[in-house]
Coordinates of C-alpha atoms and ligand atoms in Angstrom, one line a residue:
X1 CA -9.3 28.6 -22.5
X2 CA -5.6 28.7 -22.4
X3 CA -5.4 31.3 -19.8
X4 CA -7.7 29.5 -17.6
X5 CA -5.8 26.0 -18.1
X6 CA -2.5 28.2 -17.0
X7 CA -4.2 29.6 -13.9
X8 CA -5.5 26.2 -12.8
X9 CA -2.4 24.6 -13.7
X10 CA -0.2 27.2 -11.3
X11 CA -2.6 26.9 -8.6
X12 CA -2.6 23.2 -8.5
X13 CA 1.0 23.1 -8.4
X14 CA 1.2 25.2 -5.3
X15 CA -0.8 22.9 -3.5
X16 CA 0.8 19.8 -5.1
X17 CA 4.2 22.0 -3.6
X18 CA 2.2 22.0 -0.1
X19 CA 0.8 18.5 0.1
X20 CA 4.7 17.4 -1.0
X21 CA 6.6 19.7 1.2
X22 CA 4.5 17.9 3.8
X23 CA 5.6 14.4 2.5
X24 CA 9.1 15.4 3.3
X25 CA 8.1 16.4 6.5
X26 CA 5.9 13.2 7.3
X27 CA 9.2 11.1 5.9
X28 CA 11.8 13.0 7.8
X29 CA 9.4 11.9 11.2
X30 CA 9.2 8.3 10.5
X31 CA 12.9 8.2 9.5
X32 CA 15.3 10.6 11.2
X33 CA 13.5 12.8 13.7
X34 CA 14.5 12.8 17.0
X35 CA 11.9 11.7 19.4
X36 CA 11.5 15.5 20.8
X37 CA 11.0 16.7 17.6
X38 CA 7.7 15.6 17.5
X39 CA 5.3 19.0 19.0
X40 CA 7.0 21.0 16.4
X41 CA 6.5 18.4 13.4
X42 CA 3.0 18.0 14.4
X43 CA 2.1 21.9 14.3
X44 CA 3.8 21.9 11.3
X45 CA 2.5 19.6 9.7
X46 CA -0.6 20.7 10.5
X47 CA 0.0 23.9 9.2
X48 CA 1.2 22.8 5.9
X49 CA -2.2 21.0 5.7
X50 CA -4.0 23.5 6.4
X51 CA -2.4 25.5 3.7
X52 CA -3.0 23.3 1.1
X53 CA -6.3 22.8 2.1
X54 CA -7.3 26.3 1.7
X55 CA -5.9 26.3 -2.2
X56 CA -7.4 23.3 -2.5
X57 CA -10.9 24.7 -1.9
X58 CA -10.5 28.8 -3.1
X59 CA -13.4 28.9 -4.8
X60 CA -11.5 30.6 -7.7
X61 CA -10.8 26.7 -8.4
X62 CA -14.5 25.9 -8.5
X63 CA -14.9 29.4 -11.1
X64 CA -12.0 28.0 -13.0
X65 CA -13.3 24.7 -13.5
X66 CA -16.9 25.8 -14.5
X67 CA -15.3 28.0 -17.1
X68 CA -12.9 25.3 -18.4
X69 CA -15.7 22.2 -18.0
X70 CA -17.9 22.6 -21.0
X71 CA -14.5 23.2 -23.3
X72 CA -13.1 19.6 -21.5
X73 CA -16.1 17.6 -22.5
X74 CA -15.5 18.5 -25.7
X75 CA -12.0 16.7 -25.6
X76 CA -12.6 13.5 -25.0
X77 CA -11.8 10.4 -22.5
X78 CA -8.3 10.4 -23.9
X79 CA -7.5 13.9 -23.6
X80 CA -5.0 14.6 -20.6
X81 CA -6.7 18.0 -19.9
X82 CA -10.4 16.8 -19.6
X83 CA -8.7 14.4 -17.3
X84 CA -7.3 16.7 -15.2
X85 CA -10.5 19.2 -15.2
X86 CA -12.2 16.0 -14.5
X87 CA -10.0 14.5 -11.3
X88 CA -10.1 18.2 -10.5
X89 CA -13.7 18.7 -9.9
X90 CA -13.9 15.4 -8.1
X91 CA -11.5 16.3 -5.5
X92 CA -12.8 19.9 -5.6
X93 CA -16.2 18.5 -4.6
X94 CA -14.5 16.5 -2.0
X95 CA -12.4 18.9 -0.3
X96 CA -14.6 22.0 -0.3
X97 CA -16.8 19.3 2.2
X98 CA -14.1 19.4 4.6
X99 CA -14.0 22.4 7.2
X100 CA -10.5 23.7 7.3
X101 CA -10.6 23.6 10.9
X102 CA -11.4 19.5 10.7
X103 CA -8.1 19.1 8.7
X104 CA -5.6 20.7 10.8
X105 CA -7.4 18.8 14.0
X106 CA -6.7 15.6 12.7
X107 CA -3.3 16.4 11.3
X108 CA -2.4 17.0 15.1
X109 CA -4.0 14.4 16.4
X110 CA -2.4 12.5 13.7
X111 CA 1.3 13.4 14.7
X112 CA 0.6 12.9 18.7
X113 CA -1.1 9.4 17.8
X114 CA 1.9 8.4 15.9
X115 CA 4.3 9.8 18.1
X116 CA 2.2 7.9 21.5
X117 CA 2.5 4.7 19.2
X118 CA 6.1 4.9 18.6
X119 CA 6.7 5.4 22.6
X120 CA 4.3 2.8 23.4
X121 CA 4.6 -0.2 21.1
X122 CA 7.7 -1.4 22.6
X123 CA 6.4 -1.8 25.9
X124 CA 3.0 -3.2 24.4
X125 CA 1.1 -0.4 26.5
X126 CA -2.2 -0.3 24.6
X127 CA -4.0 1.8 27.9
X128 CA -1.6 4.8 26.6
X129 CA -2.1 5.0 22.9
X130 CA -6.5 3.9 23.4
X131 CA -7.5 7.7 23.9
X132 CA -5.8 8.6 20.5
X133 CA -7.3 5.9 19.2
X134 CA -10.5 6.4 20.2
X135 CA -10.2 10.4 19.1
X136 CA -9.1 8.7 15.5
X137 CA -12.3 6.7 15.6
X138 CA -14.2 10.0 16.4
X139 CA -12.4 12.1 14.0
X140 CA -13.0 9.5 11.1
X141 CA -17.1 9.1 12.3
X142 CA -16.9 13.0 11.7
X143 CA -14.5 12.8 8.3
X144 CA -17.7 10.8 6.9
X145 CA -20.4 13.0 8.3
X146 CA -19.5 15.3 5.6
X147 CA -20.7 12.9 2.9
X148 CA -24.4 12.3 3.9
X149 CA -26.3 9.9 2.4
X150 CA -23.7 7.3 2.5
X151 CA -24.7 3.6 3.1
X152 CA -21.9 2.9 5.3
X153 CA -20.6 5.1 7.7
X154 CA -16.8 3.4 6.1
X155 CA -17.9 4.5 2.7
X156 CA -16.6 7.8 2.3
X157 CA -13.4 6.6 3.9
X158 CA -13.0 4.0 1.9
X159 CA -13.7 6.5 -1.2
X160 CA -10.9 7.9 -0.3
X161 CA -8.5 5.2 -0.7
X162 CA -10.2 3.5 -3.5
X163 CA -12.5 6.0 -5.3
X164 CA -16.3 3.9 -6.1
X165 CA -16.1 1.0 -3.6
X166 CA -18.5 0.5 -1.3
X167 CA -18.2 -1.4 2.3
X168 CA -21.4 -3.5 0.8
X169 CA -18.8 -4.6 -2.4
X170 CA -16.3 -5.1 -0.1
X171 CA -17.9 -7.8 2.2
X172 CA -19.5 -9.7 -0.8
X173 CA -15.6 -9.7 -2.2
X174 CA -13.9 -10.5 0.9
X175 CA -16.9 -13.5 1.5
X176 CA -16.3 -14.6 -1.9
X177 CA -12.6 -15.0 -1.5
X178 CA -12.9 -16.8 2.0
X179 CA -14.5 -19.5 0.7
X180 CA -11.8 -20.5 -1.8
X181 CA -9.0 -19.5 0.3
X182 CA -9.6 -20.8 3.7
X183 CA -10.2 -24.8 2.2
X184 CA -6.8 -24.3 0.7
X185 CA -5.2 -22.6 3.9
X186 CA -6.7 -25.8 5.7
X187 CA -5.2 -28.6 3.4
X188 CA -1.6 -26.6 3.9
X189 CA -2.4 -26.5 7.4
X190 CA -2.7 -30.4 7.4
X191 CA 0.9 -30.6 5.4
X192 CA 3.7 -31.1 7.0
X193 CA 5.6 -27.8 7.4
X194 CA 7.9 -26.3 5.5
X195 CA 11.4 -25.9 6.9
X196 CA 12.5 -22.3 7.1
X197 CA 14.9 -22.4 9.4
X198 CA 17.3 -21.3 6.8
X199 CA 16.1 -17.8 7.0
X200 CA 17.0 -17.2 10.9
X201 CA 21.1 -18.1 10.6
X202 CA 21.8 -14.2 11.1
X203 CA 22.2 -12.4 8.3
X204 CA 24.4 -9.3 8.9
X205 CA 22.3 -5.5 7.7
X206 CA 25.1 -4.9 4.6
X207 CA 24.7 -8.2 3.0
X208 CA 20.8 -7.9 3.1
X209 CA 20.7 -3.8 1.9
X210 CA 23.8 -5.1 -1.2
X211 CA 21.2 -7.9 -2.5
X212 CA 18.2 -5.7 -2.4
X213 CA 19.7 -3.0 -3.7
X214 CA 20.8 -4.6 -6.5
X215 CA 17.6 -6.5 -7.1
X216 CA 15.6 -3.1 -7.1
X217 CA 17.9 -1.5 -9.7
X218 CA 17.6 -4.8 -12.1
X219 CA 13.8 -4.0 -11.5
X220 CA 13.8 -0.5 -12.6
X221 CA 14.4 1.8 -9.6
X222 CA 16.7 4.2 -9.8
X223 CA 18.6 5.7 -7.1
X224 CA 19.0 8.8 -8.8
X225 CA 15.6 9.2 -8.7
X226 CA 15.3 7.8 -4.9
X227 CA 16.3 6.9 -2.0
X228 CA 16.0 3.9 0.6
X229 CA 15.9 4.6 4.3
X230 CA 15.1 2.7 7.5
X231 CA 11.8 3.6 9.6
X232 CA 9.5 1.4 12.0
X233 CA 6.8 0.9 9.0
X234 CA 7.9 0.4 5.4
X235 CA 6.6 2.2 3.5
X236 CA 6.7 4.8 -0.1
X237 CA 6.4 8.5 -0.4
X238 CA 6.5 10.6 -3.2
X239 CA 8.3 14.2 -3.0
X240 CA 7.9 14.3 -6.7
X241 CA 8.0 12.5 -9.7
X242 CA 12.0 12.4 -9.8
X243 CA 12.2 11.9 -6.3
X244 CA 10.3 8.7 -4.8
X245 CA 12.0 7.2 -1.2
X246 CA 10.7 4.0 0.3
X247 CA 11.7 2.9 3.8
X248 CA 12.8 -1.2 5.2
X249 CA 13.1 -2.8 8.1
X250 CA 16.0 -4.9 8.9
X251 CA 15.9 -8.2 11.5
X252 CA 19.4 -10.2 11.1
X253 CA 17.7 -13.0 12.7
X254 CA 14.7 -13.2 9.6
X255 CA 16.0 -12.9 6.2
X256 CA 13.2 -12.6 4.5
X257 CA 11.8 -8.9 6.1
X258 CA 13.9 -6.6 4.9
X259 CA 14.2 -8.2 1.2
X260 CA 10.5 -8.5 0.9
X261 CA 9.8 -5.3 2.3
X262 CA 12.3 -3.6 -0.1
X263 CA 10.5 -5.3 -3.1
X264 CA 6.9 -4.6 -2.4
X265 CA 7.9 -0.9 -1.4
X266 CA 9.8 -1.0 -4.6
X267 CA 6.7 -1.8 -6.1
X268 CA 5.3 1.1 -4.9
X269 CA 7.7 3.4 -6.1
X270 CA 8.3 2.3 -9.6
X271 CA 4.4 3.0 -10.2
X272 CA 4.9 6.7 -9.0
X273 CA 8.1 6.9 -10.9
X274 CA 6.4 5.5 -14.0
X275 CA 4.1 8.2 -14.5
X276 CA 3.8 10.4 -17.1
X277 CA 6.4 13.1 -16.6
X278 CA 3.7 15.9 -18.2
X279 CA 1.5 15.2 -14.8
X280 CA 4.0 16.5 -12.5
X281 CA 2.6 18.8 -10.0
X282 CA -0.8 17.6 -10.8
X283 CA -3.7 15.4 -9.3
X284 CA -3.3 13.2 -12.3
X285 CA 0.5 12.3 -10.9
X286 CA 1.0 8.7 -9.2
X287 CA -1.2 5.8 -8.4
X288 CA -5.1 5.7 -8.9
X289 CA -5.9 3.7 -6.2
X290 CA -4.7 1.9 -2.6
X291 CA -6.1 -1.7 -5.0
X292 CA -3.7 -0.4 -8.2
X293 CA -1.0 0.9 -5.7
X294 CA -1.1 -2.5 -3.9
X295 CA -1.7 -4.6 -7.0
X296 CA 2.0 -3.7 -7.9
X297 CA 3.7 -3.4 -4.4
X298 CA 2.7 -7.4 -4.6
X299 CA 3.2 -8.1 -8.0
X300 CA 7.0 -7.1 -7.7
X301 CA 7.4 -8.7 -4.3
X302 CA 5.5 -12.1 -4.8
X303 CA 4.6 -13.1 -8.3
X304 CA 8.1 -12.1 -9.7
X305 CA 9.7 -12.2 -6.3
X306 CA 8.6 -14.9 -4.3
X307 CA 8.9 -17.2 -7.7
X308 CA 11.2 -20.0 -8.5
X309 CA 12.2 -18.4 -11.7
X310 CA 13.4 -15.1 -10.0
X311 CA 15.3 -17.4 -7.2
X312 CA 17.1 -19.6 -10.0
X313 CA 18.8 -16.3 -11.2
X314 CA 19.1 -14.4 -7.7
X315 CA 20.1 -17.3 -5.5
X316 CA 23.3 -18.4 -6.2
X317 CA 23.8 -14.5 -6.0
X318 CA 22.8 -14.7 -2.1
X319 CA 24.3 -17.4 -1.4
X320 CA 27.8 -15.5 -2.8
X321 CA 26.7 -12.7 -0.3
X322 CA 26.1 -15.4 2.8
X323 CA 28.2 -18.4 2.2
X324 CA 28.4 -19.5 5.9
X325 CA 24.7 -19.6 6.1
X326 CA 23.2 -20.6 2.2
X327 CA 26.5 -22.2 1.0
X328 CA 25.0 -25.7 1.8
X329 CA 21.2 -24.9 1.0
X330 CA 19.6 -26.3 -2.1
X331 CA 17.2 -23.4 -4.1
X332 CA 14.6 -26.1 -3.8
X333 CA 14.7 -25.8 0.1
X334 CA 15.2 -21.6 0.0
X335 CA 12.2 -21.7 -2.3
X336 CA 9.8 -23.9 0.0
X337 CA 11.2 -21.6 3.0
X338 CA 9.9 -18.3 1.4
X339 CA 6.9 -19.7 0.5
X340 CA 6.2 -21.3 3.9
X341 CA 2.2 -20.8 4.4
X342 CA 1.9 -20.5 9.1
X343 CA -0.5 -18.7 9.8
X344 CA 1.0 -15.6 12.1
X345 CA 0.0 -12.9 13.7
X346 CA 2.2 -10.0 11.6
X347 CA 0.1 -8.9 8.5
X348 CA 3.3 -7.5 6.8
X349 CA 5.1 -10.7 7.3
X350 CA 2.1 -13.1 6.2
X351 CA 2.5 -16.2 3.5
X352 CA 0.3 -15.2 0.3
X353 CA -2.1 -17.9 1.3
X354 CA -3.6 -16.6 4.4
X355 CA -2.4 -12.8 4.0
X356 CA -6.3 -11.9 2.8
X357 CA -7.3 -13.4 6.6
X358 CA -5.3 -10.8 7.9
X359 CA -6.8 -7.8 6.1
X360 CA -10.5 -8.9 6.6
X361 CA -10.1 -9.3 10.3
X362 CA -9.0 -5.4 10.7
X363 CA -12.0 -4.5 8.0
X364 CA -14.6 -5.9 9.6
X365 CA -12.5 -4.5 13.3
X366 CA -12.5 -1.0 11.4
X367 CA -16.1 -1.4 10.6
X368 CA -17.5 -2.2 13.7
X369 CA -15.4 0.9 15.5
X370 CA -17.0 3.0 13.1
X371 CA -20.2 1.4 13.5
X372 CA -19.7 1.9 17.4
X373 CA -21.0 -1.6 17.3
X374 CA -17.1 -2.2 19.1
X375 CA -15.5 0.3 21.3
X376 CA -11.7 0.7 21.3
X377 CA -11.6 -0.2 25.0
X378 CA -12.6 -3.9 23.6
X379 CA -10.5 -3.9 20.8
X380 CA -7.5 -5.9 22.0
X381 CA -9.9 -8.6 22.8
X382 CA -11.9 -9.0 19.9
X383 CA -8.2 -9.0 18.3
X384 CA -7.0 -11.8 19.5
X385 CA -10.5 -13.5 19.6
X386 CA -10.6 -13.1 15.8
X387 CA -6.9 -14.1 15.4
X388 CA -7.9 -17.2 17.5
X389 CA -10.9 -18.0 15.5
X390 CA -9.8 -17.2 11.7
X391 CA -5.6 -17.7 12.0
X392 CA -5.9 -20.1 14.8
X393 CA -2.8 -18.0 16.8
X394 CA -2.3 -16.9 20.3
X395 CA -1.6 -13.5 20.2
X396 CA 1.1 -13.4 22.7
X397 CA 0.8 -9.2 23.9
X398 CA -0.5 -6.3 22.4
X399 CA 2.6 -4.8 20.4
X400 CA 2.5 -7.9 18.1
X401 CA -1.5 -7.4 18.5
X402 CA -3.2 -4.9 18.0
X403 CA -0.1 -2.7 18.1
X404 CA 1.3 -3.9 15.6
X405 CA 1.4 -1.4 12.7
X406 CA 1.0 1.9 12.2
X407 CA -2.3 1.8 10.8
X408 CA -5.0 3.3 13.3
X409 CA -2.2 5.2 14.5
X410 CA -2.0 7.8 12.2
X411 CA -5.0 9.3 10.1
X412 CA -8.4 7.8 9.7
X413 CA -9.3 4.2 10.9
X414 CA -11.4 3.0 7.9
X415 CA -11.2 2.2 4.1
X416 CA -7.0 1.5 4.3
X417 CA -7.1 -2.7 4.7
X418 CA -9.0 -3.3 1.4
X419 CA -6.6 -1.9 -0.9
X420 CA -4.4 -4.3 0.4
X421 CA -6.4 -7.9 -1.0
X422 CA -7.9 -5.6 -3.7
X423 CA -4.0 -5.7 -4.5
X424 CA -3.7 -9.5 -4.2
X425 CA -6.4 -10.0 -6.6
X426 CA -5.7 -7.5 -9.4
X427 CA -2.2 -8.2 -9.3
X428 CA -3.2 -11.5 -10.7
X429 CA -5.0 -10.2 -13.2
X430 CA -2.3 -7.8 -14.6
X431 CA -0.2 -10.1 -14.6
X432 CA -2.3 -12.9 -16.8
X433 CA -2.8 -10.0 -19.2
X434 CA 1.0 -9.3 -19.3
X435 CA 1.5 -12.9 -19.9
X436 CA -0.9 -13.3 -23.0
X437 CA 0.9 -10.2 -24.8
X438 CA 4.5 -11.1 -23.5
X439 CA 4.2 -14.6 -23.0
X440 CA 8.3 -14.5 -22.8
X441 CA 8.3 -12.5 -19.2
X442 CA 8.7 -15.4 -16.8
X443 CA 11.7 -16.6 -19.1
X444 CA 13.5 -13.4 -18.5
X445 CA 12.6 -13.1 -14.9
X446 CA 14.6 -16.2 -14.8
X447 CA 17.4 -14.5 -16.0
X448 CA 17.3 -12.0 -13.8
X449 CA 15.8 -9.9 -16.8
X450 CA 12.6 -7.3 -15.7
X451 CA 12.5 -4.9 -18.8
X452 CA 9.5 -6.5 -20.8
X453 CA 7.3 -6.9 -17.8
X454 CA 8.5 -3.4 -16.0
X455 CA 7.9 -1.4 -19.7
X456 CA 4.6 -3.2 -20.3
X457 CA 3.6 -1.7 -16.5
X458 CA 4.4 1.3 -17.2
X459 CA 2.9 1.6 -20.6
X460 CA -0.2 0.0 -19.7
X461 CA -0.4 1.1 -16.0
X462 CA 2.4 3.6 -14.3
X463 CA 2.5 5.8 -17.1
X464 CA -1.6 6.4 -16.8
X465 CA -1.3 7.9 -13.6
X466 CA -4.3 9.2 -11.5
X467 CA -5.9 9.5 -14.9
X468 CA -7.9 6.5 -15.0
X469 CA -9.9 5.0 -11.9
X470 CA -8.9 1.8 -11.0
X471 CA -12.2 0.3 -12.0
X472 CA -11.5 2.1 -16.0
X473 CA -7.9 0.7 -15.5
X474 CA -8.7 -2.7 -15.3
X475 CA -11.4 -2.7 -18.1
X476 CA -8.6 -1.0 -20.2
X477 CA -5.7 -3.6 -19.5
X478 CA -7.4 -6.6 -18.9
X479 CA -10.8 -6.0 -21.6
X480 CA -13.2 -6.7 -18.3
X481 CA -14.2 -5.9 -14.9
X482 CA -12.2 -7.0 -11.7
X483 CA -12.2 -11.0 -11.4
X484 CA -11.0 -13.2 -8.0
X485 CA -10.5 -16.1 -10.7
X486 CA -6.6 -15.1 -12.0
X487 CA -5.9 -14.4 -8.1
X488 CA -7.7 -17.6 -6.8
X489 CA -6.0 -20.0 -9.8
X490 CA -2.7 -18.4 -9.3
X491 CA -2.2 -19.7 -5.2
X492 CA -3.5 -22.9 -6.4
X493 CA -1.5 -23.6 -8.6
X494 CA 1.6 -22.2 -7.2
X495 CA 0.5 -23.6 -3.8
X496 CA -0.9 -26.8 -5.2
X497 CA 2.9 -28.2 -6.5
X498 CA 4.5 -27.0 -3.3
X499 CA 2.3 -28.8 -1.0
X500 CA 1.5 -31.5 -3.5
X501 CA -2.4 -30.7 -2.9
Ligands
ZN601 ZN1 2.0 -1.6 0.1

């Protein structure tokens, strides 16, 4: 079977060469392209995809795999080779589903949408970006028409994202999580509160990229193996295992954006940087799900970032960096300031307490576009209706509306928003299973120490790659199935001694 295992190996990493050469394509547009630039990206873009979608379903793959399947269930779970015949086959089975000619029309409407976006969101036009976004509605109706039998027409979408979850799970998730979070976003809401007025002093772009950039190093990232740049949308993309970038925004008038951000993106990137260096240029490289992927973009930027045992080491660092504005302002009222809940109207920017409002609002939005129960002509309204009803805010125009990320704007509408609470919740979990086999972690945190937590993530996580699911992950690192409970006691009690409730 060696032969066979070569063959499938080489062919895989052409495509992994494709889907990566495309990556630097997709980063260079959000980052440095000039505006013109974008026709030309989009065509070639789309003819990258289309590339890697026809090595992706050669049925040589699907002959290789048959021959190499029976001699893979012989392995074993643990074996890395059954693994990657196994992750193989799945995404074989999905592609080969897809018409070629489907993926390089939405890899061109994907560009234009972006690129319409981009033009548009500053002058909060939503007329000029709605008939892309109702072609990505269309286009992601059709994506799942390829998966009959679904329950949901979301379903195959959200497979995508996070492989086994159903929109059915989803709601009885997100309906189990509203009930304990929006009594305790209430009782904050009746606090007085919190002063974060030392956040806006304007902080000038070099101090803010010095701190972060030290603070992502002492977490593990290393800028010989990355790179930070600044786009619209934060986010991570892998060009291989030895070269991961992620992207901030800077506002000198809010201190907080451009840290966070650089801390849940670095999140992101130490999982794809963790993985297991024998996986490169296979499907078994980086993260196994948007829920794993998000549970440690979080986990870095609140539970070890947005603590008081992180600040105790970092502050007195920032306030070396900004004298003239922190000199004179106790940690105790920094702390309070990052951890302000106010319910807003900026996903990205949310408080931990209310940031699962956010995410359900645009699921249940996604759902009923797909559904067709809402059309996208009606979909600034029912925004700001929902953003009245569950966040109690005015949504003042549509670019800090319904404009207001990417998202929607560039592939599929459907299955992206869950990975993001799904990431809330298991970082929690993680984390209390960190804690009970290093119970010294939050010690060393406060000494500005991340080595014991970062190597037990990558052991027990980064290093696994794609080769677990999320759902086996969790079982393996935490002995059980996912759980709200380490999630919903961890804002309590965090929560609970800031606003004394
Ligand atoms: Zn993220």
């Amino acid at each position: 079977m060696e032969k066979e295992l070569r063959e499938l190996k080489a062919r895989l990493l052409e495509i992994d060469d494709l889907g990566e050469a495309g990556a630097v394509l997709g980063w260079d547009q959000q980052t440095y392209m000039p505006k013109k630039g974008a026709a030309a990206r989009g065509r070639q873009s789309a003819t990258l995809s289309r590339l890697a979608h026809e090595k992706r379903t050669d049925p040589g793959i699907g002959r290789l795999l048959d021959r190499l399947q029976p001699w893979a269930e012989g392995l074993g779970l643990d074996s890395d080779e059954a693994a990657l015949i196994r992750v193989t086959r799945r995404e074989f089975e999905r592609w080969t589903r897809v018409p070629a000619e489907f993926v390089v029309r939405q890899a061109e409407h994907s560009a234009r949408s972006f690129a319409a976006w981009a033009d548009a969101r500053p002058r909060s036009d939503f007329a000029a970006v709605r008939p892309f976004l109702e072609k990505s509605v269309d286009l992601s109706r059709e994506y799942s028409e390829f998966f009959p039998g679904y329950d949901h027409v979301a379903d195959p979408l959200i497979d995508l994202a996070d492989y086994g979850l159903k929109a059915s799970t989803l709601r009885d998730l997100f309906g189990r999580l509203r009930e304990q979070q929006v009594p305790l976003v209430r009782a904050i809401a009746a606090q007085p509160p919190a002063d974060d007025s030392c956040l806006h002093l304007g902080f000038p772009r070099e101090g803010q990229e010095a701190f972060f950039h030290e603070v992502v190093r002492a977490f593990g990232f290393d800028l010989e193996r990355g790179r930070v740049d600044v786009a619209a949308h934060p986010f991570t993309t892998r060009f291989a295992l030895d070269d991961v970038r992620f992207t901030v925004r800077y506002d000198e008038s809010h201190l907080g954006k451009a840290i966070f951000s650089a801390f849940h993106e670095a999140g992101h990137a130490l999982y794809e940087l963790g993985s297991n260096p024998a996986y490169e240029g296979t499907p078994l490289a980086g993260g196994c799900s948007s829920g794993a992927h998000e549970s440690q973009s979080r986990l870095w930027e609140n539970v070890v970032g947005r603590s008081r045992g992180f600040w105790t080491h970092y502050y007195p660092k920032l306030q070396t960096i900004f004298p003239a504005q922190l000199g004179e302002v106790p940690l105790d009222t920094f702390y309070r300031a990052i951890n302000r809940v106010k319910p807003s109207l900026t996903r990205v920017e949310a408080d931990e307490v209310t940031y699962n409002l956010h995410v359900m609002i645009r699921f249940d939005l996604e759902l009923a576009l797909l559904q067709g129960a809402l059309a996208v002509r009606d979909l600034p309204e029912a925004w700001n209706a929902r953003y009245a009803s569950d966040l109690g805010v005015a949504v003042p125009n549509d670019r800090e509306g319904v404009m207001q990320d990417v998202h929607w704007y560039y592939g599929t509408v459907g299955g992206l928003f869950q990975g993001y609470t799904l990431g809330n919740v298991l970082n929690a979990q993680f984390y209390e299973a960190a804690l009970a086999e290093r119970p010294e972690i939050p010690a060393e945190i406060a000494q500005g120490k991340f080595g014991t937590l970062h190597g037990w993530l990558k052991d027990k996580i980064y290093s696994l790659g794609n080769k677990v699911t999320a759902s086996e992950l969790v079982q393996q690192v935490t002995g059980g199935p996912m759980r709200i409970e380490p999630y919903i006691h961890y804002l309590r009690s965090k929560y609970g001694e800031l606003y004394q409730i």
